[in-house]
XYZ file of N, CA, C and O in Angstrom:
888
model
N 27.579 -16.442 -54.948
C 27.797 -16.161 -56.403
C 28.767 -14.999 -56.531
O 28.497 -13.966 -55.917
N 29.688 -15.129 -57.344
C 30.493 -14.124 -57.889
C 30.230 -13.870 -59.427
O 30.391 -14.705 -60.162
N 29.867 -12.583 -59.597
C 29.622 -12.111 -61.096
C 30.809 -11.371 -61.569
O 31.166 -10.335 -61.052
N 31.261 -12.083 -62.729
C 32.442 -11.301 -63.520
C 32.028 -11.109 -64.883
O 31.540 -11.953 -65.563
N 32.181 -9.733 -65.417
C 31.707 -9.448 -66.655
C 33.007 -9.319 -67.560
O 33.903 -8.681 -67.171
N 33.067 -9.885 -68.690
C 34.080 -9.743 -69.656
C 33.586 -8.686 -70.749
O 32.669 -8.829 -71.438
N 34.427 -7.535 -70.742
C 33.938 -6.432 -71.619
C 34.953 -5.835 -72.472
O 36.130 -5.904 -72.279
N 34.551 -5.333 -73.666
C 35.504 -4.646 -74.558
C 35.729 -3.153 -74.064
O 36.402 -2.359 -74.778
N 35.273 -2.777 -72.924
C 35.029 -1.481 -72.523
C 35.814 -1.266 -71.166
O 35.547 -1.997 -70.104
N 36.829 -0.386 -71.088
C 37.327 -0.052 -69.859
C 36.476 0.690 -68.871
O 36.669 0.696 -67.591
N 35.639 1.538 -69.341
C 34.644 2.326 -68.495
C 33.798 1.526 -67.573
O 33.351 1.934 -66.599
N 33.594 0.321 -67.940
C 32.746 -0.675 -67.155
C 33.454 -0.816 -65.770
O 32.711 -1.085 -64.881
N 34.701 -0.713 -65.612
C 35.400 -1.031 -64.359
C 34.939 0.041 -63.390
O 34.717 -0.188 -62.183
N 34.701 1.322 -63.853
C 34.354 2.469 -62.956
C 32.755 2.234 -62.702
O 32.267 2.709 -61.766
N 32.153 2.050 -63.916
C 30.639 1.949 -63.789
C 30.110 1.117 -62.784
O 29.107 1.369 -62.121
N 30.732 -0.184 -62.484
C 30.131 -1.048 -61.575
C 30.301 -0.547 -60.207
O 29.596 -1.035 -59.262
N 31.224 0.434 -59.972
C 31.422 1.124 -58.566
C 30.555 2.185 -58.338
O 30.293 2.586 -57.147
N 29.753 2.505 -59.284
C 28.850 3.777 -58.986
C 27.581 3.337 -58.258
O 27.125 2.131 -58.444
N 27.052 4.151 -57.470
C 25.826 3.774 -56.570
C 24.619 3.346 -57.440
O 23.883 2.520 -57.000
N 24.562 3.858 -58.738
C 23.405 3.429 -59.665
C 23.469 1.841 -59.937
O 22.567 1.388 -60.457
N 24.681 1.359 -59.848
C 25.001 -0.028 -60.352
C 24.808 -0.944 -59.125
O 25.377 -2.075 -59.141
N 24.056 -0.520 -58.125
C 23.798 -1.413 -56.968
C 22.286 -1.673 -56.861
O 21.489 -0.702 -57.172
N 21.964 -2.784 -56.278
C 20.493 -2.962 -55.891
C 20.534 -3.366 -54.403
O 21.250 -4.237 -53.867
N 19.632 -2.570 -53.718
C 19.441 -2.658 -52.348
C 20.884 -2.649 -51.511
O 21.082 -3.228 -50.639
N 21.662 -1.561 -52.152
C 22.874 -1.367 -51.394
C 24.046 -2.339 -51.828
O 25.171 -2.164 -51.205
N 23.731 -3.408 -52.583
C 24.730 -4.383 -52.891
C 25.119 -4.152 -54.357
O 24.334 -4.144 -55.248
N 26.442 -4.223 -54.638
C 26.985 -3.996 -55.989
C 26.480 -5.300 -56.893
O 26.621 -6.309 -56.515
N 26.024 -4.871 -58.168
C 25.382 -5.883 -58.947
C 26.535 -6.778 -59.555
O 26.258 -8.001 -59.778
N 27.547 -6.187 -60.106
C 28.593 -6.905 -60.756
C 29.911 -6.873 -59.840
O 30.220 -5.658 -59.407
N 30.500 -7.980 -59.566
C 31.660 -7.932 -58.645
C 32.984 -7.481 -59.291
O 33.643 -6.765 -58.731
N 33.188 -8.060 -60.483
C 34.452 -7.665 -61.187
C 34.228 -7.442 -62.646
O 33.256 -8.055 -63.352
N 35.040 -6.731 -63.399
C 35.063 -6.479 -64.759
C 36.502 -6.683 -65.388
O 37.428 -6.148 -64.725
N 36.571 -7.642 -66.232
C 37.758 -7.971 -67.019
C 37.744 -7.300 -68.411
O 36.582 -7.606 -69.041
N 38.646 -6.605 -69.022
C 38.552 -6.386 -70.392
C 38.942 -7.544 -71.159
O 39.429 -8.581 -70.703
N 38.513 -7.602 -72.504
C 38.959 -8.637 -73.416
C 40.445 -8.806 -73.427
O 41.038 -10.001 -73.493
N 41.228 -7.813 -73.464
C 42.583 -7.795 -73.417
C 43.175 -8.427 -72.213
O 44.050 -9.352 -72.315
N 42.608 -8.160 -71.054
C 43.022 -8.888 -69.729
C 42.642 -10.400 -69.914
O 43.576 -11.166 -69.419
N 41.528 -10.679 -70.368
C 41.326 -12.143 -70.479
C 42.197 -12.883 -71.380
O 42.644 -14.012 -71.059
N 42.548 -12.277 -72.509
C 43.434 -12.792 -73.466
C 44.862 -13.083 -72.722
O 45.445 -14.188 -72.833
N 45.222 -12.095 -71.994
C 46.518 -12.280 -71.150
C 46.491 -13.388 -70.198
O 47.450 -14.099 -70.095
N 45.374 -13.434 -69.516
C 45.173 -14.555 -68.559
C 45.176 -15.960 -69.246
O 45.849 -16.888 -68.705
N 44.583 -16.026 -70.382
C 44.500 -17.332 -71.165
C 45.882 -17.753 -71.590
O 46.340 -18.835 -71.444
N 46.601 -16.707 -72.125
C 48.079 -17.010 -72.642
C 48.917 -17.456 -71.318
O 49.700 -18.251 -71.461
N 48.849 -16.621 -70.332
C 49.753 -16.863 -69.104
C 49.444 -18.315 -68.404
O 50.273 -19.032 -68.104
N 48.150 -18.825 -68.545
C 47.685 -20.090 -68.113
C 48.199 -21.232 -69.081
O 48.023 -22.411 -68.803
N 48.459 -20.869 -70.304
C 48.914 -21.871 -71.294
C 47.786 -22.498 -71.949
O 47.958 -23.699 -72.360
N 46.628 -21.882 -71.943
C 45.409 -22.608 -72.453
C 45.334 -22.491 -73.957
O 45.497 -21.409 -74.417
N 45.329 -23.685 -74.633
C 45.305 -23.706 -76.047
C 43.873 -24.297 -76.448
O 43.557 -25.469 -76.198
N 43.044 -23.463 -77.081
C 41.764 -23.814 -77.465
C 41.571 -24.982 -78.406
O 40.692 -25.846 -78.348
N 42.584 -25.160 -79.246
C 42.601 -26.337 -80.131
C 42.804 -27.675 -79.337
O 42.447 -28.697 -79.996
N 43.332 -27.697 -78.133
C 43.406 -28.843 -77.429
C 42.326 -29.127 -76.434
O 42.342 -30.086 -75.722
N 41.224 -28.228 -76.413
C 40.160 -28.404 -75.449
C 39.051 -29.262 -76.071
O 38.821 -29.114 -77.309
N 38.407 -29.966 -75.246
C 37.250 -30.771 -75.685
C 36.180 -29.829 -75.983
O 35.931 -28.922 -75.237
N 35.428 -30.086 -77.040
C 34.182 -29.246 -77.377
C 33.153 -29.444 -76.395
O 32.927 -30.591 -75.972
N 32.510 -28.284 -75.868
C 31.635 -28.293 -74.723
C 30.510 -27.318 -74.998
O 30.734 -26.207 -75.448
N 29.287 -27.787 -74.635
C 28.110 -26.780 -74.807
C 28.276 -25.683 -73.766
O 28.728 -25.837 -72.646
N 27.666 -24.500 -74.116
C 27.644 -23.380 -73.170
C 26.665 -23.600 -72.083
O 25.631 -24.175 -72.230
N 27.055 -23.268 -70.753
C 26.042 -23.369 -69.752
C 24.791 -22.570 -70.017
O 24.856 -21.558 -70.420
N 23.729 -23.134 -69.591
C 22.422 -22.322 -69.803
C 22.217 -21.395 -68.519
O 22.736 -21.653 -67.434
N 21.723 -20.332 -68.756
C 20.841 -19.878 -69.741
C 21.486 -19.075 -70.871
O 20.976 -18.249 -71.532
N 22.779 -19.341 -71.055
C 23.693 -18.605 -71.934
C 24.023 -19.424 -73.385
O 24.793 -19.142 -74.050
N 23.319 -20.568 -73.546
C 23.500 -21.422 -74.675
C 22.900 -20.839 -76.007
O 23.319 -21.421 -77.024
N 21.974 -20.044 -75.890
C 21.183 -19.579 -77.102
C 21.234 -18.084 -77.088
O 20.847 -17.409 -76.225
N 21.659 -17.591 -78.255
C 21.707 -16.177 -78.426
C 20.929 -15.771 -79.698
O 20.706 -16.698 -80.715
N 20.674 -14.548 -79.920
C 20.057 -13.965 -81.117
C 20.878 -13.227 -81.938
O 21.956 -12.584 -81.407
N 20.679 -13.178 -83.285
C 21.435 -12.261 -84.153
C 21.433 -10.844 -83.701
O 22.431 -10.139 -83.732
N 20.186 -10.336 -83.346
C 20.118 -8.920 -82.857
C 20.989 -8.780 -81.671
O 21.501 -7.661 -81.587
N 21.212 -9.718 -80.757
C 21.905 -9.501 -79.489
C 23.443 -9.440 -80.045
O 24.296 -8.591 -79.489
N 23.842 -10.192 -80.960
C 25.353 -10.238 -81.354
C 25.731 -8.773 -82.065
O 26.710 -8.298 -81.773
N 24.760 -8.300 -82.927
C 25.188 -7.009 -83.640
C 25.238 -5.887 -82.734
O 25.491 -4.768 -83.158
N 24.853 -5.911 -81.482
C 24.985 -4.764 -80.636
C 26.425 -4.318 -80.524
O 26.630 -3.242 -80.142
N 27.350 -5.273 -80.836
C 28.780 -4.978 -80.789
C 29.403 -3.903 -81.825
O 30.469 -3.429 -81.652
N 28.511 -3.612 -82.912
C 28.983 -2.684 -83.911
C 28.087 -1.573 -83.909
O 26.934 -1.581 -83.363
N 28.651 -0.339 -84.192
C 27.790 0.808 -84.260
C 26.680 0.602 -85.343
O 26.761 0.146 -86.382
N 25.395 1.008 -84.871
C 24.243 0.828 -85.567
C 23.480 -0.501 -85.361
O 22.280 -0.692 -85.620
N 24.256 -1.369 -84.498
C 23.622 -2.691 -84.130
C 22.409 -2.574 -83.297
O 21.401 -3.362 -83.632
N 22.312 -1.649 -82.445
C 21.239 -1.563 -81.466
C 20.025 -0.926 -82.395
O 18.945 -1.566 -82.170
N 20.287 -0.024 -83.099
C 19.208 0.453 -84.085
C 18.635 -0.531 -84.950
O 17.439 -0.672 -85.127
N 19.521 -1.379 -85.600
C 18.977 -2.538 -86.478
C 18.250 -3.419 -85.635
O 17.224 -3.893 -86.172
N 18.624 -3.698 -84.544
C 17.883 -4.653 -83.644
C 16.382 -4.090 -83.430
O 15.588 -4.910 -83.426
N 16.434 -2.786 -83.105
C 15.122 -2.090 -82.849
C 14.237 -2.215 -84.090
O 13.029 -2.580 -84.044
N 14.792 -1.864 -85.255
C 14.084 -1.951 -86.470
C 13.522 -3.289 -86.810
O 12.524 -3.552 -87.317
N 14.344 -4.332 -86.459
C 13.920 -5.812 -86.627
C 12.695 -6.044 -85.759
O 11.753 -6.658 -86.234
N 12.790 -5.544 -84.587
C 11.693 -5.629 -83.588
C 10.351 -5.057 -84.044
O 9.316 -5.548 -83.810
N 10.508 -4.039 -84.712
C 9.254 -3.347 -85.235
C 8.639 -3.951 -86.376
O 7.468 -3.832 -86.773
N 9.421 -4.845 -87.057
C 8.842 -5.733 -88.207
C 8.186 -6.926 -87.723
O 8.699 -7.688 -86.915
N 7.035 -7.204 -88.290
C 6.366 -8.479 -88.016
C 6.935 -9.622 -88.875
O 7.255 -9.343 -89.920
N 7.127 -10.718 -88.186
C 7.620 -11.936 -89.067
C 9.066 -11.805 -89.306
O 9.968 -10.934 -88.770
N 9.497 -12.576 -90.240
C 10.898 -12.738 -90.693
C 11.182 -12.617 -92.251
O 11.974 -13.316 -92.715
N 10.356 -11.847 -92.882
C 10.435 -11.756 -94.224
C 11.811 -11.299 -94.672
O 12.375 -10.267 -94.229
N 12.433 -12.116 -95.584
C 13.916 -11.892 -95.920
C 13.944 -10.581 -96.607
O 14.910 -9.775 -96.447
N 13.088 -10.231 -97.409
C 13.109 -8.927 -98.019
C 13.042 -7.791 -97.124
O 13.815 -6.727 -97.233
N 12.213 -7.913 -96.135
C 12.235 -6.755 -95.078
C 13.448 -6.783 -94.358
O 13.961 -5.693 -93.937
N 13.965 -7.804 -93.947
C 15.293 -7.836 -93.214
C 16.378 -7.266 -94.029
O 17.275 -6.585 -93.535
N 16.483 -7.454 -95.392
C 17.383 -6.932 -96.180
C 17.300 -5.316 -96.407
O 18.129 -4.564 -96.446
N 15.958 -4.889 -96.297
C 15.704 -3.545 -96.444
C 16.405 -2.760 -95.096
O 16.980 -1.672 -95.173
N 16.171 -3.402 -93.929
C 16.821 -2.837 -92.826
C 18.320 -2.798 -92.930
O 19.001 -1.922 -92.583
N 18.768 -3.933 -93.367
C 20.324 -4.062 -93.573
C 20.885 -3.009 -94.314
O 21.901 -2.389 -94.078
N 20.111 -2.614 -95.420
C 20.648 -1.621 -96.349
C 19.938 -0.144 -96.279
O 20.069 0.679 -97.120
N 19.472 0.010 -95.074
C 18.756 1.228 -94.806
C 19.676 2.517 -94.468
O 19.266 3.664 -94.284
N 21.004 2.116 -94.274
C 22.012 3.173 -93.864
C 22.367 2.936 -92.520
O 23.185 3.686 -91.948
N 21.852 1.931 -91.741
C 22.182 1.650 -90.433
C 23.530 1.032 -90.225
O 24.226 1.153 -89.109
N 24.123 0.427 -91.374
C 25.540 -0.128 -91.265
C 26.540 0.812 -91.792
O 26.241 1.522 -92.619
N 27.787 0.585 -91.445
C 28.813 1.480 -91.875
C 29.758 1.973 -90.607
O 29.298 2.104 -89.473
N 30.899 2.618 -90.918
C 31.726 3.092 -89.873
C 31.502 4.550 -89.611
O 32.244 5.113 -88.786
N 30.760 5.285 -90.350
C 30.635 6.707 -90.216
C 30.273 7.044 -88.755
O 29.560 6.383 -87.973
N 30.753 8.195 -88.370
C 30.586 8.639 -86.925
C 29.138 8.949 -86.611
O 28.556 9.111 -85.608
N 28.459 9.400 -87.794
C 26.953 9.813 -87.592
C 26.338 9.257 -88.848
O 26.635 9.532 -89.940
N 25.259 8.468 -88.501
C 24.394 7.940 -89.639
C 22.909 8.308 -89.346
O 22.565 8.183 -88.241
N 22.180 8.742 -90.346
C 20.822 9.051 -90.182
C 20.014 8.056 -90.979
O 20.348 7.744 -92.118
N 18.998 7.415 -90.327
C 18.145 6.508 -90.979
C 16.706 6.883 -90.964
O 16.176 7.327 -89.968
N 16.031 6.658 -92.107
C 14.504 6.824 -92.114
C 13.886 5.460 -92.530
O 14.465 4.686 -93.391
N 12.803 5.071 -91.782
C 12.280 3.744 -91.883
C 10.796 3.858 -91.802
O 10.303 4.604 -90.937
N 10.202 3.191 -92.739
C 8.633 3.184 -92.696
C 8.158 2.143 -91.663
O 8.400 0.953 -91.787
N 7.270 2.665 -90.709
C 6.698 1.782 -89.714
C 5.150 2.006 -89.759
O 4.674 3.001 -89.266
N 4.440 1.059 -90.457
C 2.911 1.217 -90.555
C 2.447 2.559 -91.183
O 1.555 3.189 -90.619
N 3.170 2.913 -92.125
C 2.961 4.284 -92.719
C 3.399 5.636 -92.076
O 3.321 6.501 -92.597
N 4.202 5.270 -90.932
C 4.854 6.318 -90.372
C 6.294 6.362 -90.525
O 6.952 5.326 -90.443
N 6.898 7.442 -90.812
C 8.287 7.512 -91.034
C 9.098 7.641 -89.705
O 8.927 8.627 -89.011
N 9.788 6.648 -89.374
C 10.662 6.658 -88.211
C 12.038 7.190 -88.579
O 12.721 6.728 -89.449
N 12.460 8.157 -87.807
C 13.762 8.826 -88.071
C 14.739 8.478 -86.892
O 14.350 8.677 -85.721
N 15.894 7.857 -87.155
C 16.840 7.544 -86.263
C 18.082 8.089 -86.498
O 18.544 8.283 -87.729
N 18.984 8.376 -85.504
C 20.327 8.756 -85.570
C 21.267 7.748 -84.955
O 20.920 7.254 -83.872
N 22.326 7.388 -85.566
C 23.359 6.459 -85.125
C 24.656 7.155 -84.938
O 25.178 7.614 -85.966
N 25.220 7.403 -83.606
C 26.328 8.185 -83.545
C 27.372 7.372 -82.711
O 26.925 6.646 -81.691
N 28.560 7.318 -83.040
C 29.687 6.695 -82.356
C 30.879 7.711 -82.091
O 31.157 8.374 -83.198
N 31.449 7.624 -80.961
C 32.460 8.617 -80.572
C 31.829 9.739 -79.847
O 30.773 10.261 -80.236
N 32.387 10.000 -78.628
C 31.701 11.093 -77.805
C 31.738 12.486 -78.399
O 30.895 13.277 -78.146
N 32.787 12.684 -79.242
C 32.854 13.959 -79.891
C 31.750 14.187 -80.803
O 31.068 15.254 -80.845
N 31.380 13.124 -81.545
C 30.288 13.080 -82.469
C 28.944 13.261 -81.765
O 28.004 13.907 -82.199
N 28.897 12.576 -80.660
C 27.648 12.615 -79.722
C 27.393 13.920 -79.242
O 26.211 14.430 -79.293
N 28.534 14.729 -78.770
C 28.399 15.902 -78.274
C 27.836 16.888 -79.345
O 26.989 17.798 -79.050
N 28.356 16.825 -80.521
C 27.955 17.656 -81.615
C 26.414 17.525 -81.952
O 25.714 18.352 -82.277
N 26.087 16.265 -82.007
C 24.782 15.841 -82.344
C 23.838 16.433 -81.177
O 22.580 16.838 -81.448
N 24.136 16.259 -79.952
C 23.284 16.708 -78.825
C 23.040 18.137 -78.991
O 21.871 18.745 -78.662
N 24.113 19.009 -79.244
C 23.932 20.294 -79.455
C 22.920 20.708 -80.549
O 22.150 21.671 -80.394
N 23.038 20.037 -81.598
C 22.074 20.317 -82.833
C 20.602 20.023 -82.386
O 19.725 20.571 -82.777
N 20.519 18.798 -81.556
C 19.072 18.383 -81.118
C 18.644 19.617 -80.212
O 17.397 19.962 -80.248
N 19.470 20.042 -79.229
C 19.070 21.074 -78.348
C 18.554 22.246 -79.058
O 17.725 23.092 -78.495
N 19.239 22.624 -80.177
C 18.915 23.842 -80.812
C 17.778 23.728 -81.740
O 17.311 24.600 -82.358
N 17.294 22.388 -81.843
C 16.185 22.229 -82.722
C 16.447 22.064 -84.090
O 15.488 22.036 -85.003
N 17.650 21.839 -84.475
C 18.196 21.761 -85.857
C 17.692 20.430 -86.374
O 17.384 20.248 -87.544
N 17.747 19.346 -85.597
C 17.322 17.962 -86.063
C 16.321 17.414 -84.990
O 16.307 17.751 -83.788
N 15.592 16.476 -85.416
C 14.700 15.795 -84.424
C 14.666 14.301 -84.952
O 14.621 13.887 -86.033
N 14.728 13.425 -83.922
C 14.772 11.961 -84.253
C 13.685 11.348 -83.215
O 13.438 11.708 -82.111
N 13.287 10.106 -83.654
C 12.472 9.233 -82.724
C 13.297 8.438 -81.908
O 12.955 7.869 -80.775
N 14.544 8.169 -82.361
C 15.435 7.214 -81.537
C 16.959 7.595 -82.002
O 17.158 7.953 -83.055
N 17.700 7.613 -80.933
C 19.234 7.950 -81.091
C 19.972 6.884 -80.386
O 19.816 6.627 -79.263
N 20.808 6.289 -81.131
C 21.786 5.394 -80.465
C 23.243 6.013 -80.416
O 23.664 6.684 -81.388
N 23.739 5.822 -79.143
C 25.070 6.575 -78.997
C 26.001 5.437 -78.455
O 25.721 4.682 -77.524
N 27.143 5.154 -78.995
C 28.256 4.430 -78.496
C 29.438 5.380 -78.328
O 29.706 6.275 -79.192
N 30.057 5.143 -77.109
C 31.184 6.100 -76.726
C 32.308 5.975 -77.752
O 33.081 6.933 -77.941
N 32.647 4.724 -78.207
C 33.814 4.571 -78.998
C 33.475 4.491 -80.464
O 32.389 3.964 -80.817
N 34.360 5.126 -81.233
C 34.044 5.114 -82.625
C 34.116 3.752 -83.277
O 34.808 2.843 -82.868
N 33.029 3.362 -84.125
C 32.639 2.151 -84.705
C 32.213 1.159 -83.695
O 31.883 -0.001 -84.056
N 32.004 1.585 -82.433
C 31.214 0.705 -81.500
C 32.075 -0.143 -80.694
O 33.423 0.092 -80.667
N 31.487 -1.227 -80.025
C 32.394 -1.865 -78.920
C 33.409 -2.652 -79.580
O 34.371 -3.043 -78.894
N 33.435 -2.997 -80.925
C 34.522 -3.710 -81.519
C 35.770 -2.918 -81.380
O 36.885 -3.431 -81.465
N 35.695 -1.616 -81.149
C 36.849 -0.699 -80.995
C 36.945 -0.175 -79.689
O 37.460 0.916 -79.382
N 36.381 -0.857 -78.677
C 36.485 -0.424 -77.229
C 37.767 -0.269 -76.696
O 38.828 -0.892 -77.007
N 37.827 0.604 -75.633
C 39.130 0.691 -75.080
C 39.853 -0.391 -74.368
O 40.990 -0.473 -74.150
N 39.022 -1.419 -74.051
C 39.632 -2.686 -73.571
C 39.936 -3.725 -74.530
O 40.283 -4.919 -74.209
N 39.818 -3.494 -75.864
C 40.067 -4.372 -76.862
C 41.531 -4.336 -77.348
O 42.237 -3.448 -76.996
N 42.009 -5.420 -77.879
C 43.500 -5.521 -78.249
C 43.919 -4.410 -79.259
O 43.159 -3.975 -80.044
N 45.136 -3.834 -79.026
C 45.651 -2.824 -79.828
C 47.102 -3.221 -80.251
O 47.713 -4.023 -79.647
N 47.675 -2.701 -81.335
C 47.026 -1.688 -82.156
C 46.094 -2.251 -83.167
O 46.111 -3.574 -83.372
N 45.154 -1.447 -83.756
C 44.182 -1.944 -84.739
C 44.424 -1.291 -86.174
O 44.356 -0.066 -86.172
N 44.587 -1.955 -87.148
C 44.745 -1.466 -88.534
C 43.297 -1.580 -89.175
O 42.466 -2.347 -88.666
N 43.265 -0.955 -90.421
C 42.065 -1.041 -91.114
C 41.513 -2.478 -91.438
O 40.420 -2.795 -91.366
N 42.519 -3.452 -91.650
C 42.221 -4.854 -92.032
C 41.492 -5.526 -90.881
O 40.547 -6.266 -90.941
N 42.027 -5.278 -89.532
C 41.466 -5.967 -88.459
C 40.295 -5.168 -87.993
O 39.304 -5.970 -87.461
N 39.945 -3.932 -88.218
C 38.624 -3.323 -87.955
C 37.587 -3.960 -88.901
O 36.612 -4.295 -88.365
N 37.914 -4.078 -90.165
C 37.011 -4.729 -91.013
C 36.680 -6.249 -90.623
O 35.566 -6.609 -90.620
N 37.722 -6.883 -90.216
C 37.532 -8.173 -89.822
C 36.616 -8.494 -88.558
O 35.841 -9.344 -88.446
N 36.776 -7.413 -87.649
C 35.916 -7.383 -86.467
C 34.407 -7.206 -86.770
O 33.541 -8.010 -86.387
N 34.184 -6.279 -87.629
C 32.738 -6.194 -88.145
C 32.126 -7.259 -88.846
O 31.052 -7.747 -88.646
N 33.103 -7.884 -89.764
C 32.550 -8.977 -90.509
C 32.355 -10.198 -89.549
O 31.329 -10.936 -89.774
N 33.122 -10.396 -88.543
C 32.892 -11.459 -87.653
C 31.588 -11.348 -86.905
O 30.891 -12.270 -86.578
N 31.186 -10.112 -86.525
C 29.950 -9.843 -85.915
C 28.735 -10.182 -86.813
O 27.831 -10.952 -86.518
N 28.921 -9.669 -88.125
C 27.820 -9.860 -88.978
C 27.732 -11.359 -89.568
O 26.578 -11.754 -89.856
N 28.752 -12.008 -89.676
C 28.784 -13.457 -90.079
C 28.180 -14.196 -89.021
O 27.466 -15.207 -89.391
N 28.305 -13.860 -87.668
C 27.787 -14.608 -86.632
C 26.192 -14.473 -86.681
O 25.433 -15.353 -86.381
N 25.787 -13.184 -87.009
C 24.353 -12.911 -87.040
C 23.720 -13.720 -88.165
O 22.674 -14.299 -87.971
N 24.372 -13.829 -89.276
C 23.890 -14.530 -90.329
C 23.551 -16.069 -89.991
O 22.599 -16.745 -90.367
N 24.461 -16.691 -89.182
C 24.512 -17.999 -88.681
C 23.613 -18.232 -87.629
O 23.419 -19.425 -87.066
N 22.855 -17.326 -87.128
C 22.009 -17.528 -85.988
C 20.600 -17.914 -86.396
O 20.174 -17.222 -87.408
N 19.959 -18.791 -85.800
C 18.597 -19.140 -86.140
C 17.560 -18.083 -85.778
O 16.537 -17.826 -86.140
N 17.864 -17.426 -84.630
C 16.932 -16.398 -83.920
C 17.518 -15.004 -84.335
O 18.655 -14.651 -84.017
N 16.720 -14.142 -85.034
C 17.172 -12.934 -85.460
C 16.765 -11.755 -84.577
O 17.367 -10.635 -84.634
N 15.840 -12.021 -83.767
C 15.129 -10.849 -82.751
C 15.501 -11.173 -81.407
O 15.181 -12.335 -80.973
N 15.853 -10.242 -80.686
C 16.138 -10.436 -79.256
C 15.001 -10.947 -78.432
O 15.052 -11.873 -77.591
N 13.759 -10.334 -78.908
C 12.517 -10.600 -78.079
C 12.046 -12.032 -78.374
O 11.190 -12.520 -77.671
N 12.669 -12.701 -79.411
C 12.107 -14.109 -79.655
C 13.159 -15.165 -79.168
O 12.890 -16.412 -79.446
N 14.135 -14.657 -78.414
C 14.998 -15.759 -77.670
C 14.323 -16.362 -76.628
O 13.721 -15.792 -75.633
N 13.999 -17.722 -76.690
C 13.140 -18.347 -75.555
C 13.735 -18.295 -74.215
O 13.012 -18.241 -73.299
N 15.098 -18.217 -74.216
C 15.667 -18.201 -72.893
C 15.481 -16.807 -72.265
O 15.295 -16.631 -71.023
N 15.565 -15.713 -73.031
C 15.261 -14.485 -72.556
C 13.771 -14.381 -72.136
O 13.511 -13.774 -71.154
N 13.000 -14.885 -72.953
C 11.447 -14.908 -72.647
C 11.265 -15.662 -71.252
O 10.406 -15.157 -70.486
N 11.889 -16.722 -71.029
C 11.701 -17.597 -69.741
C 12.264 -16.609 -68.554
O 11.683 -16.667 -67.456
N 13.360 -15.802 -68.788
C 13.873 -15.019 -67.776
C 12.759 -13.876 -67.364
O 12.573 -13.578 -66.221
N 12.145 -13.234 -68.405
C 11.230 -12.237 -68.154
C 9.986 -12.808 -67.519
O 9.382 -12.071 -66.766
N 9.676 -14.066 -67.901
C 8.421 -14.557 -67.360
C 8.564 -15.176 -65.891
O 7.724 -15.527 -65.399
N 9.860 -15.401 -65.572
C 10.252 -15.946 -64.239
C 11.007 -15.084 -63.397
O 10.407 -14.237 -62.594
N 12.309 -15.156 -63.325
C 13.147 -14.457 -62.500
C 13.038 -13.023 -62.446
O 12.974 -12.316 -61.431
N 12.780 -12.472 -63.769
C 12.783 -11.001 -63.782
C 11.322 -10.450 -63.734
O 11.160 -9.253 -63.759
N 10.317 -11.280 -63.640
C 8.856 -10.838 -63.622
C 8.591 -9.812 -62.477
O 8.813 -10.092 -61.466
N 8.231 -8.656 -62.988
C 7.951 -7.629 -62.024
C 9.095 -6.963 -61.412
O 8.958 -6.037 -60.576
N 10.242 -7.230 -61.906
C 11.450 -6.672 -61.314
C 12.340 -6.071 -62.462
O 13.597 -5.715 -62.197
N 11.917 -5.961 -63.595
C 12.683 -5.433 -64.691
C 13.247 -4.065 -64.540
O 14.445 -3.825 -64.732
N 12.396 -3.260 -64.025
C 12.824 -1.713 -63.834
C 13.839 -1.856 -62.626
O 14.903 -1.045 -62.828
N 13.645 -2.575 -61.683
C 14.449 -2.546 -60.500
C 15.894 -3.025 -60.832
O 16.843 -2.571 -60.408
N 15.879 -4.240 -61.691
C 17.116 -4.832 -61.751
C 17.914 -4.438 -63.083
O 19.015 -4.589 -63.158
N 17.169 -4.022 -64.062
C 17.773 -3.765 -65.385
C 17.954 -2.402 -65.844
O 18.809 -2.086 -66.663
N 17.098 -1.440 -65.325
C 17.045 -0.059 -65.875
C 17.916 0.768 -64.966
O 18.022 0.647 -63.677
N 18.695 1.610 -65.575
C 19.724 2.475 -64.724
C 19.504 3.927 -65.198
O 19.613 4.212 -66.446
N 19.307 4.905 -64.364
C 19.325 6.329 -64.660
C 20.513 6.911 -63.896
O 20.550 7.112 -62.647
N 21.676 7.235 -64.723
C 22.845 7.749 -64.071
C 22.781 9.225 -63.831
O 22.395 9.993 -64.560
N 23.361 9.668 -62.673
C 23.439 10.992 -62.293
C 24.961 11.444 -62.761
O 25.760 10.590 -62.959
N 25.171 12.758 -62.861
C 26.417 13.206 -63.257
C 27.380 12.774 -62.214
O 27.179 13.137 -60.929
N 28.480 12.223 -62.558
C 29.516 11.734 -61.611
C 30.459 12.878 -61.223
O 30.787 13.733 -62.014
N 30.794 12.812 -59.959
C 31.878 13.886 -59.428
C 33.224 13.655 -60.001
O 33.590 12.470 -60.337
N 33.955 14.687 -60.184
C 35.247 14.449 -60.574
C 36.218 13.929 -59.544
O 36.125 14.385 -58.361
């Protein structure tokens, strides 16, 4: 088996080579292609999607959740976590999360949310400069959060280093809209309720989640 990841991120090319990205001495991901590289390959091969027959996605990748989709925008991970904390799928509660301040292009967003009578404080930061400033404030004790989401690129993965350039305000808005429109059209809103993900955790990943999925990175040498 050869594993190829298609990513909006150029940093993933280096990340897969780090020792932390190996299991039992074997590299987990064989190759990384950026979305821009994939587009170039498709064009070079002369593939035209309008001429292809419609085909279902191979399992176990045929079913996705809205929460998984919105990971691509800044604040998406936090919104997915807040959905997970809510029981059921009450539309009013989902709208509260949507308008809690978790969405938007700002480099730093602060969100407060009620969870069973307790106020959850979260920070959503995108752009490493903004992340560095926030970490300094946290270290000084100026601010305190229950949860902090960090994305290296401003506005999240939709603006990743491996994405097509140049990008104007219109295309930035279109990318975010595409993510949220896809979320609206998904039947499953929470990542933990995806039946295929549940089957993976109950089967292949059972007892191995920490070994295979969790990574603690050490400072890389220059």
